[in-house]
Tab-separated table of C-alpha atoms in Angstrom:
chain	number	residue	atom	x	y	z
V	1	MET	CA	10.283	11.566	79.116
V	2	ARG	CA	8.216	14.572	78.089
V	3	ASN	CA	10.826	16.968	79.467
V	4	VAL	CA	13.548	15.227	77.487
V	5	ILE	CA	11.552	15.650	74.296
V	6	TRP	CA	11.029	19.352	74.978
V	7	ILE	CA	14.752	19.828	75.556
V	8	LEU	CA	15.557	18.098	72.276
V	9	LEU	CA	13.064	20.339	70.489
V	10	LEU	CA	14.717	23.422	72.008
V	11	PHE	CA	18.110	22.249	70.775
V	12	VAL	CA	16.705	21.721	67.277
V	13	LEU	CA	15.154	25.198	67.364
V	14	ALA	CA	18.454	26.719	68.493
V	15	VAL	CA	20.307	24.999	65.655
V	16	VAL	CA	17.769	26.186	63.079
V	17	ALA	CA	17.843	29.748	64.441
V	18	ALA	CA	21.632	29.782	64.403
V	19	GLY	CA	21.654	28.550	60.816
V	20	VAL	CA	19.079	31.051	59.583
V	21	PHE	CA	19.837	34.094	61.701
V	22	GLY	CA	23.554	33.535	62.158
V	23	ARG	CA	24.484	36.066	59.556
V	24	ASN	CA	23.101	39.568	59.826
V	25	ASP	CA	24.027	40.950	56.364
V	26	ALA	CA	20.521	41.874	55.154
V	27	VAL	CA	18.891	45.260	55.891
V	28	VAL	CA	15.203	46.167	55.710
V	29	THR	CA	14.360	49.819	55.038
V	30	LEU	CA	10.906	51.238	55.770
V	31	TYR	CA	9.960	54.559	54.131
V	32	TRP	CA	7.268	56.813	55.607
V	33	ALA	CA	7.845	60.276	54.129
V	34	PRO	CA	9.680	62.258	55.300
V	35	TRP	CA	11.124	59.482	57.551
V	36	ARG	CA	13.136	56.410	56.810
V	37	LEU	CA	13.792	53.495	59.161
V	38	ASP	CA	16.619	51.011	58.611
V	39	LEU	CA	16.348	47.645	60.413
V	40	SER	CA	18.363	44.514	60.275
V	41	PHE	CA	16.573	41.563	58.783
V	42	ASN	CA	16.668	39.617	62.062
V	43	VAL	CA	15.077	42.475	64.007
V	44	PHE	CA	12.452	42.871	61.299
V	45	VAL	CA	11.490	39.188	61.456
V	46	VAL	CA	11.224	39.282	65.261
V	47	LEU	CA	9.112	42.452	65.182
V	48	TRP	CA	6.892	40.975	62.479
V	49	LEU	CA	6.294	37.827	64.533
V	50	LEU	CA	5.516	39.850	67.651
V	51	LEU	CA	3.114	42.063	65.726
V	52	SER	CA	1.333	39.001	64.253
V	53	VAL	CA	0.951	37.419	67.693
V	54	ALA	CA	-0.361	40.664	69.163
V	55	LEU	CA	-2.865	41.056	66.310
V	56	TYR	CA	-4.045	37.464	66.681
V	57	LEU	CA	-4.523	37.844	70.433
V	58	THR	CA	-6.414	41.100	69.918
V	59	LEU	CA	-8.785	39.520	67.401
V	60	GLN	CA	-9.384	36.514	69.654
V	61	THR	CA	-10.161	38.796	72.586
V	62	LEU	CA	-12.632	40.810	70.523
V	63	ARG	CA	-14.275	37.615	69.239
V	64	THR	CA	-14.643	36.301	72.770
V	65	LEU	CA	-16.159	39.554	73.980
V	66	ILE	CA	-18.611	39.721	71.089
V	67	GLY	CA	-19.650	36.046	71.566
V	68	LEU	CA	-20.274	36.332	75.284
V	69	PRO	CA	-24.051	36.985	74.977
V	70	ARG	CA	-24.485	34.020	72.620
V	71	ARG	CA	-22.489	31.728	74.859
V	72	ALA	CA	-24.445	32.886	77.889
V	73	ARG	CA	-27.701	32.164	76.035
V	74	GLN	CA	-26.487	28.683	75.058
V	75	TRP	CA	-25.460	28.053	78.649
V	76	ARG	CA	-28.936	29.043	79.893
V	77	ILE	CA	-30.590	26.767	77.313
V	78	ALA	CA	-28.315	23.889	78.293
V	79	ARG	CA	-29.154	24.426	81.961
V	80	ARG	CA	-32.890	24.436	81.254
V	81	ASP	CA	-32.523	21.296	79.152
V	82	HIS	CA	-30.605	19.692	82.006
V	83	TYR	CA	-33.362	20.608	84.473
V	84	ALA	CA	-36.027	19.247	82.101
V	85	GLN	CA	-34.156	15.972	81.616
V	86	ARG	CA	-33.619	15.650	85.346
V	87	ALA	CA	-37.326	16.254	86.013
V	88	LEU	CA	-38.256	13.582	83.452
V	89	ARG	CA	-35.872	11.067	85.011
V	90	GLU	CA	-37.254	11.915	88.442
V	91	ALA	CA	-40.810	11.367	87.168
V	92	LEU	CA	-39.826	8.011	85.714
V	93	ALA	CA	-38.193	6.891	88.972
V	94	LEU	CA	-41.203	8.026	91.009
V	95	TYR	CA	-43.568	6.250	88.615
V	96	PHE	CA	-41.710	2.968	89.009
V	97	GLY	CA	-41.693	3.564	92.759
V	98	ALA	CA	-45.531	3.875	92.771
V	99	ARG	CA	-45.356	7.571	93.787
V	100	TYR	CA	-47.844	8.526	91.126
V	101	SER	CA	-48.879	11.934	92.405
V	102	ARG	CA	-45.264	13.092	92.633
V	103	ALA	CA	-44.466	11.463	89.305
V	104	HIS	CA	-47.261	13.470	87.665
V	105	LYS	CA	-45.953	16.700	89.170
V	106	ALA	CA	-42.393	15.965	88.052
V	107	ALA	CA	-43.562	15.149	84.515
V	108	GLN	CA	-45.586	18.371	84.396
V	109	ARG	CA	-42.537	20.299	85.596
V	110	ALA	CA	-40.486	18.798	82.786
V	111	LEU	CA	-43.198	19.758	80.314
V	112	THR	CA	-43.343	23.312	81.629
V	113	ILE	CA	-39.589	23.780	81.299
V	114	GLN	CA	-39.566	22.277	77.824
V	115	GLN	CA	-42.520	24.238	76.477
V	116	THR	CA	-41.484	27.610	77.934
V	117	THR	CA	-38.109	27.388	76.227
V	118	PRO	CA	-38.553	28.072	72.492
V	119	GLU	CA	-35.307	26.334	71.616
V	120	LEU	CA	-36.421	23.127	73.401
V	121	SER	CA	-40.096	23.081	72.464
V	122	ALA	CA	-39.301	21.532	69.077
V	123	ASP	CA	-38.297	18.239	70.753
V	124	ALA	CA	-41.608	16.433	70.128
V	125	GLU	CA	-40.323	13.069	71.366
V	126	PHE	CA	-39.427	14.487	74.792
V	127	ILE	CA	-42.848	16.159	75.083
V	128	THR	CA	-44.605	12.936	74.051
V	129	LEU	CA	-42.758	10.857	76.631
V	130	ALA	CA	-43.400	13.407	79.391
V	131	ARG	CA	-47.114	13.534	78.559
V	132	LEU	CA	-47.298	9.760	78.400
V	133	LEU	CA	-45.635	9.489	81.795
V	134	ALA	CA	-47.991	12.086	83.269
V	135	ALA	CA	-50.989	10.282	81.729
V	136	GLY	CA	-49.786	6.971	83.152
V	137	SER	CA	-49.559	8.525	86.614
V	138	LEU	CA	-53.110	9.890	86.304
V	139	HIS	CA	-54.287	6.475	85.128
V	140	ARG	CA	-52.941	4.941	88.306
V	141	LEU	CA	-54.658	7.687	90.281
V	142	GLN	CA	-57.990	6.879	88.522
V	143	ASP	CA	-58.180	10.359	86.975
V	144	ARG	CA	-59.557	9.222	83.620
V	145	ALA	CA	-60.533	12.683	82.363
V	146	GLY	CA	-57.047	14.121	82.898
V	147	ARG	CA	-55.465	10.964	81.532
V	148	ASP	CA	-57.504	11.084	78.322
V	149	GLU	CA	-56.687	14.759	77.796
V	150	LEU	CA	-52.953	14.130	78.191
V	151	LEU	CA	-53.253	11.094	75.949
V	152	LYS	CA	-54.769	13.190	73.160
V	153	GLN	CA	-51.992	15.737	73.528
V	154	ALA	CA	-49.384	12.957	73.448
V	155	LEU	CA	-50.879	11.551	70.247
V	156	ALA	CA	-50.866	15.019	68.692
V	157	SER	CA	-47.252	15.712	69.651
V	158	SER	CA	-46.082	12.281	68.476
V	159	ALA	CA	-47.783	12.837	65.115
V	160	THR	CA	-45.875	16.088	64.587
V	161	GLY	CA	-42.510	14.666	65.611
V	162	GLY	CA	-40.203	13.717	62.803
V	163	ASN	CA	-38.349	10.932	64.628
V	164	GLY	CA	-40.897	10.002	67.274
V	165	ARG	CA	-42.210	6.801	65.696
V	166	ALA	CA	-41.304	4.675	68.705
V	167	ALA	CA	-42.977	7.170	71.049
V	168	ASP	CA	-46.102	7.208	68.863
V	169	GLU	CA	-46.306	3.420	68.928
V	170	GLY	CA	-45.863	3.427	72.683
V	171	VAL	CA	-48.689	5.945	73.116
V	172	ARG	CA	-51.090	3.847	71.035
V	173	LEU	CA	-50.268	0.614	72.838
V	174	MET	CA	-50.578	2.260	76.248
V	175	ALA	CA	-53.955	3.742	75.265
V	176	ALA	CA	-55.253	0.271	74.375
V	177	GLU	CA	-53.856	-1.187	77.588
V	178	TRP	CA	-55.510	1.513	79.691
V	179	ALA	CA	-58.814	0.907	77.912
V	180	LEU	CA	-58.535	-2.738	78.929
V	181	ASP	CA	-57.831	-1.687	82.516
V	182	ASP	CA	-61.079	0.320	82.327
V	183	ARG	CA	-62.880	-2.838	81.085
V	184	ASP	CA	-63.800	-0.933	77.936
V	185	ALA	CA	-63.394	-3.680	75.352
V	186	GLU	CA	-64.972	-1.742	72.466
V	187	ARG	CA	-62.591	1.195	72.868
V	188	ALA	CA	-59.613	-1.127	73.195
V	189	LEU	CA	-60.552	-2.983	70.011
V	190	ALA	CA	-61.085	0.327	68.192
V	191	LEU	CA	-57.645	1.569	69.256
V	192	LEU	CA	-56.013	-1.703	68.252
V	193	ALA	CA	-57.756	-1.586	64.876
V	194	GLU	CA	-56.087	1.790	64.198
V	195	LEU	CA	-52.584	0.407	64.700
V	196	PRO	CA	-50.280	0.230	61.664
V	197	PRO	CA	-49.948	-3.290	60.201
V	198	GLY	CA	-46.399	-3.751	61.462
V	199	LEU	CA	-47.258	-2.713	64.999
V	200	ALA	CA	-50.479	-4.757	65.040
V	201	ARG	CA	-48.485	-7.957	64.425
V	202	ARG	CA	-46.206	-7.494	67.412
V	203	THR	CA	-46.549	-9.800	70.377
V	204	GLN	CA	-47.693	-7.119	72.826
V	205	ALA	CA	-50.363	-5.858	70.420
V	206	LEU	CA	-51.608	-9.408	69.890
V	207	ARG	CA	-51.744	-9.983	73.642
V	208	LEU	CA	-53.831	-6.842	74.083
V	209	LYS	CA	-56.100	-7.870	71.225
V	210	LEU	CA	-56.562	-11.290	72.804
V	211	GLN	CA	-57.537	-9.749	76.132
V	212	ALA	CA	-59.906	-7.300	74.428
V	213	ALA	CA	-61.577	-10.036	72.395
V	214	ARG	CA	-62.099	-12.180	75.471
V	215	LEU	CA	-63.428	-9.203	77.399
V	216	ALA	CA	-65.816	-8.406	74.542
V	217	ARG	CA	-66.927	-12.065	74.488
V	218	GLN	CA	-65.722	-12.658	70.956
V	219	PRO	CA	-64.201	-16.128	71.368
V	220	LEU	CA	-63.651	-16.765	67.654
V	221	ASP	CA	-61.609	-13.574	67.242
V	222	ALA	CA	-59.790	-14.398	70.458
V	223	LEU	CA	-59.074	-17.885	69.132
V	224	ARG	CA	-57.569	-16.535	65.899
V	225	THR	CA	-55.457	-14.055	67.838
V	226	ALA	CA	-54.285	-16.739	70.256
V	227	ARG	CA	-53.297	-18.929	67.325
V	228	LEU	CA	-51.161	-16.069	65.929
V	229	LEU	CA	-49.565	-15.624	69.341
V	230	ALA	CA	-48.813	-19.328	69.535
V	231	LYS	CA	-47.286	-19.137	66.054
V	232	HIS	CA	-45.059	-16.256	67.179
V	233	GLN	CA	-44.137	-18.244	70.326
V	234	GLY	CA	-46.017	-15.840	72.586
V	235	PHE	CA	-46.817	-18.765	74.907
V	236	SER	CA	-45.186	-21.988	75.857
V	237	PRO	CA	-46.494	-24.988	73.839
V	238	LEU	CA	-48.396	-26.381	76.825
V	239	ALA	CA	-49.967	-23.031	77.722
V	240	ALA	CA	-50.866	-22.391	74.069
V	241	GLN	CA	-52.591	-25.759	73.805
V	242	GLY	CA	-54.654	-25.148	76.936
V	243	LEU	CA	-55.566	-21.599	75.902
V	244	LEU	CA	-56.610	-22.585	72.377
V	245	ARG	CA	-58.687	-25.429	73.758
V	246	SER	CA	-60.472	-23.236	76.292
V	247	LEU	CA	-61.167	-20.530	73.681
V	248	ALA	CA	-62.587	-23.091	71.263
V	249	MET	CA	-64.881	-24.364	74.004
V	250	GLU	CA	-65.943	-20.802	74.823
V	251	ALA	CA	-66.828	-20.255	71.175
V	252	LEU	CA	-68.917	-23.429	71.211
V	253	ASP	CA	-70.632	-22.445	74.439
V	254	ALA	CA	-71.618	-19.093	72.930
V	255	ALA	CA	-73.862	-20.859	70.373
V	256	ARG	CA	-77.574	-20.516	71.159
V	257	ASP	CA	-78.939	-23.349	69.022
V	258	ALA	CA	-77.838	-26.327	66.973
V	259	ASP	CA	-77.494	-24.394	63.709
V	260	GLN	CA	-75.311	-21.733	65.283
V	261	LEU	CA	-73.279	-24.448	66.984
V	262	GLN	CA	-72.750	-26.147	63.621
V	263	ARG	CA	-71.555	-22.870	62.064
V	264	VAL	CA	-69.126	-22.279	64.920
V	265	TRP	CA	-67.839	-25.826	64.587
V	266	GLU	CA	-67.201	-25.330	60.874
V	267	GLN	CA	-65.406	-22.033	61.542
V	268	LEU	CA	-62.961	-23.686	63.891
V	269	ASP	CA	-59.508	-24.512	62.595
V	270	ALA	CA	-58.864	-28.108	61.550
V	271	THR	CA	-56.413	-28.405	64.428
V	272	ASP	CA	-59.161	-27.511	66.902
V	273	ARG	CA	-61.571	-30.028	65.377
V	274	ARG	CA	-58.917	-32.716	65.772
V	275	ASP	CA	-58.628	-31.953	69.494
V	276	ALA	CA	-60.425	-34.721	71.380
V	277	PHE	CA	-61.563	-32.451	74.201
V	278	VAL	CA	-62.935	-29.802	71.824
V	279	ALA	CA	-64.734	-32.412	69.723
V	280	ALA	CA	-66.198	-34.066	72.816
V	281	HIS	CA	-67.366	-30.701	74.129
V	282	ALA	CA	-68.968	-29.829	70.785
V	283	ALA	CA	-70.647	-33.249	70.514
V	284	ALA	CA	-72.057	-33.001	74.045
V	285	ALA	CA	-73.421	-29.523	73.285
V	286	MET	CA	-74.928	-30.717	69.993
V	287	ALA	CA	-76.552	-33.679	71.733
V	288	GLY	CA	-77.944	-31.279	74.314
V	289	HIS	CA	-79.652	-29.429	71.450
V	290	GLY	CA	-81.261	-32.671	70.298
V	291	ARG	CA	-78.997	-33.344	67.290
V	292	ALA	CA	-77.463	-36.669	68.283
V	293	ALA	CA	-76.650	-37.626	64.678
V	294	LEU	CA	-74.578	-34.447	64.183
V	295	ALA	CA	-72.898	-35.073	67.529
V	296	ARG	CA	-71.858	-38.555	66.445
V	297	ALA	CA	-70.584	-37.125	63.152
V	298	MET	CA	-68.251	-34.883	65.156
V	299	LEU	CA	-66.935	-37.904	67.056
V	300	GLN	CA	-66.743	-40.332	64.145
V	301	PRO	CA	-63.147	-39.451	63.017
V	302	PHE	CA	-61.845	-40.381	66.469
V	303	TRP	CA	-63.472	-43.815	66.354
V	304	ASP	CA	-62.620	-44.485	62.699
V	305	ALA	CA	-58.913	-44.167	63.472
V	306	PRO	CA	-58.487	-44.964	67.188
V	307	GLN	CA	-54.989	-43.675	67.883
V	308	ALA	CA	-53.083	-43.817	71.143
V	309	ARG	CA	-54.666	-41.149	73.332
V	310	SER	CA	-54.466	-40.156	76.961
V	311	PRO	CA	-57.020	-41.627	79.403
V	312	GLU	CA	-58.555	-38.193	79.849
V	313	GLU	CA	-59.176	-37.897	76.096
V	314	TRP	CA	-60.829	-41.305	75.904
V	315	GLN	CA	-62.963	-40.451	78.916
V	316	ALA	CA	-64.166	-37.215	77.309
V	317	LEU	CA	-64.914	-38.997	74.011
V	318	ALA	CA	-66.756	-41.857	75.720
V	319	LYS	CA	-68.827	-39.478	77.834
V	320	ALA	CA	-69.783	-37.388	74.792
V	321	PHE	CA	-70.653	-40.513	72.830
V	322	ALA	CA	-72.889	-41.758	75.645
V	323	ARG	CA	-74.842	-38.500	75.502
V	324	SER	CA	-75.392	-38.807	71.735
V	325	LEU	CA	-76.777	-42.359	71.543
V	326	ASP	CA	-80.274	-41.415	70.386
V	327	GLY	CA	-80.851	-42.985	67.001
V	328	VAL	CA	-77.464	-44.744	66.886
V	329	GLY	CA	-77.270	-47.463	64.261
V	330	SER	CA	-75.567	-50.815	64.123
V	331	ASP	CA	-72.929	-49.318	61.822
V	332	TRP	CA	-71.249	-47.948	64.935
V	333	LEU	CA	-70.621	-51.360	66.470
V	334	PRO	CA	-67.646	-52.263	64.200
V	335	ARG	CA	-65.993	-48.938	65.051
V	336	LEU	CA	-66.467	-49.420	68.781
V	337	GLU	CA	-65.325	-53.035	68.700
V	338	ALA	CA	-62.247	-52.104	66.682
V	339	ALA	CA	-61.399	-49.429	69.233
V	340	THR	CA	-61.726	-51.883	72.144
V	341	VAL	CA	-59.548	-54.393	70.307
V	342	ALA	CA	-56.910	-51.722	69.594
V	343	HIS	CA	-56.958	-50.524	73.226
V	344	PRO	CA	-58.180	-53.432	75.364
V	345	THR	CA	-57.039	-51.853	78.641
V	346	ARG	CA	-59.161	-48.738	78.322
V	347	PRO	CA	-62.405	-49.107	80.290
V	348	GLU	CA	-63.859	-45.991	78.640
V	349	LEU	CA	-64.025	-47.795	75.291
V	350	ILE	CA	-65.689	-50.806	76.867
V	351	TYR	CA	-68.196	-48.501	78.527
V	352	ALA	CA	-68.981	-46.797	75.190
V	353	LEU	CA	-69.470	-50.183	73.511
V	354	GLY	CA	-71.733	-51.377	76.316
V	355	ARG	CA	-73.878	-48.236	76.176
V	356	ALA	CA	-74.225	-48.571	72.391
V	357	LEU	CA	-75.242	-52.233	72.732
V	358	ALA	CA	-77.812	-51.282	75.341
V	359	GLN	CA	-79.196	-48.561	73.055
V	360	LEU	CA	-79.524	-51.197	70.286
V	361	GLN	CA	-81.292	-53.478	72.808
V	362	LEU	CA	-78.594	-56.144	72.673
V	363	TRP	CA	-79.055	-56.694	76.385
V	364	GLY	CA	-76.812	-59.707	76.925
V	365	LYS	CA	-73.745	-58.259	75.233
V	366	ALA	CA	-74.413	-54.886	76.810
V	367	ARG	CA	-74.595	-56.395	80.306
V	368	GLN	CA	-71.346	-58.261	79.733
V	369	GLN	CA	-69.478	-55.127	78.661
V	370	LEU	CA	-70.905	-52.864	81.357
V	371	GLU	CA	-70.266	-55.351	84.174
V	372	HIS	CA	-66.692	-55.642	82.925
V	373	CYS	CA	-66.009	-51.905	83.259
V	374	ALA	CA	-68.396	-50.828	86.065
V	375	ASP	CA	-65.945	-51.774	88.838
V	376	ASP	CA	-62.805	-50.611	87.062
V	377	PRO	CA	-61.180	-47.893	89.237
V	378	GLU	CA	-59.653	-46.262	86.136
V	379	LEU	CA	-63.112	-45.419	84.834
V	380	PRO	CA	-64.262	-42.012	86.136
V	381	ALA	CA	-66.908	-42.033	88.835
V	382	PRO	CA	-69.675	-40.468	86.657
V	383	LEU	CA	-69.181	-43.131	83.986
V	384	ARG	CA	-69.133	-45.962	86.530
V	385	ARG	CA	-72.278	-44.578	88.112
V	386	ASP	CA	-73.947	-44.397	84.707
V	387	ALA	CA	-72.873	-47.991	83.933
V	388	TRP	CA	-74.520	-49.281	87.132
V	389	ARG	CA	-77.622	-47.225	86.405
V	390	CYS	CA	-77.843	-48.741	82.924
V	391	LEU	CA	-77.430	-52.224	84.409
V	392	ALA	CA	-80.228	-51.453	86.871
V	393	GLU	CA	-82.538	-50.357	84.050
V	394	MET	CA	-81.817	-53.578	82.141
V	395	ALA	CA	-82.596	-55.573	85.288
V	396	GLU	CA	-85.887	-53.697	85.646
V	397	ARG	CA	-86.782	-54.635	82.069
V	398	GLU	CA	-86.292	-58.262	83.018
V	399	GLU	CA	-88.240	-57.666	86.268
V	400	ASP	CA	-85.238	-58.756	88.288
V	401	TRP	CA	-85.964	-56.355	91.123
V	402	ASP	CA	-83.327	-57.656	93.509
V	403	ARG	CA	-80.623	-57.211	90.907
V	404	ALA	CA	-81.960	-53.751	90.012
V	405	ARG	CA	-81.865	-52.669	93.656
V	406	ALA	CA	-78.326	-54.006	93.984
V	407	CYS	CA	-77.216	-52.077	90.910
V	408	TYR	CA	-78.826	-48.869	92.132
V	409	ARG	CA	-77.151	-49.411	95.507
V	410	ARG	CA	-73.767	-49.816	93.853
V	411	ALA	CA	-74.340	-46.655	91.825
V	412	ALA	CA	-75.290	-44.685	94.936
V	413	ARG	CA	-72.115	-45.740	96.749
V	414	ILE	CA	-69.853	-44.286	94.089
V	415	GLU	CA	-68.571	-40.881	95.190
């Protein structure tokens, strides 16, 4: 098909040439004293075209010859850039392949090529990535001094780069991550505090901040960070719930006395204070500090509105309530009775009511409630053991020694 088109074009050219040059009436005369040259118009046009082509080819040849040094220089720069890029890719592949010593050498080779070529040394992003890769290899090789030196150089080169924002952010995040690997929580927190606001809100930065806060034993800061991560869907809902609960308990455990425990409790988010396990943990800790009234105040919202809860939650609440019975008043009995009426199948509520009745010295009602739940297999073993122990103490008050021994025997048999 292409040949056919060329043939048609030749025919068209022949027709045009025949129409234009068919008649040879015109004459072109060139004067160059004392000579004169007469040419037909057709010959003049052909000679003019040939002269133009020859001049064009001559100029192109001269331009090519003059540009040879520049083209050779560009070719050498391109080759060096190719070698530098290849060395960087090789370093990256070796790094992922856990060949850290070779990866460091390849990254240094890429840096050497880049920095010894003036035309390539202005690529700050390439230099930053190569230094970061070399520093990462040294980090894996436990060469902290060399790693820190390369890290400083990477930060300096990323700061001078015009379009190296992503590389700069990567350097800062990697520096914080390496500080965590070194178990240096203070340095990690300091590096994370220097992050720009946009970068500090990213999921990876929040994860690093969470790890640093936990390593530095700052559970309240860790709890706030974990809540932000949960808000940004950094964890699954179930994992977020467990993590927030454990961090809240860590914050409570860090309190040294009742006043500090109260301050930590007030600093917790309302969602944490509504968590049955967190509230039970806080109440048990407060009772351990001798503030049973404050412990009961932490548990009161759960008994005022006894909602449908899991058995584990009721067990934790009942156990915490049993530890905070000192000074309990009769005003608690309507709450406990309402809870047992609302959930009659939960032995933990019956146990809590029985322990409160025993504390108020209502021995008959207390014995009835505790005997009802002491043999219930759904009641945890520690609570069943405590119920039998309480029954034994009531029997001792009545000097019913046989019954007391039987109750102690039943408590001892519970594993």
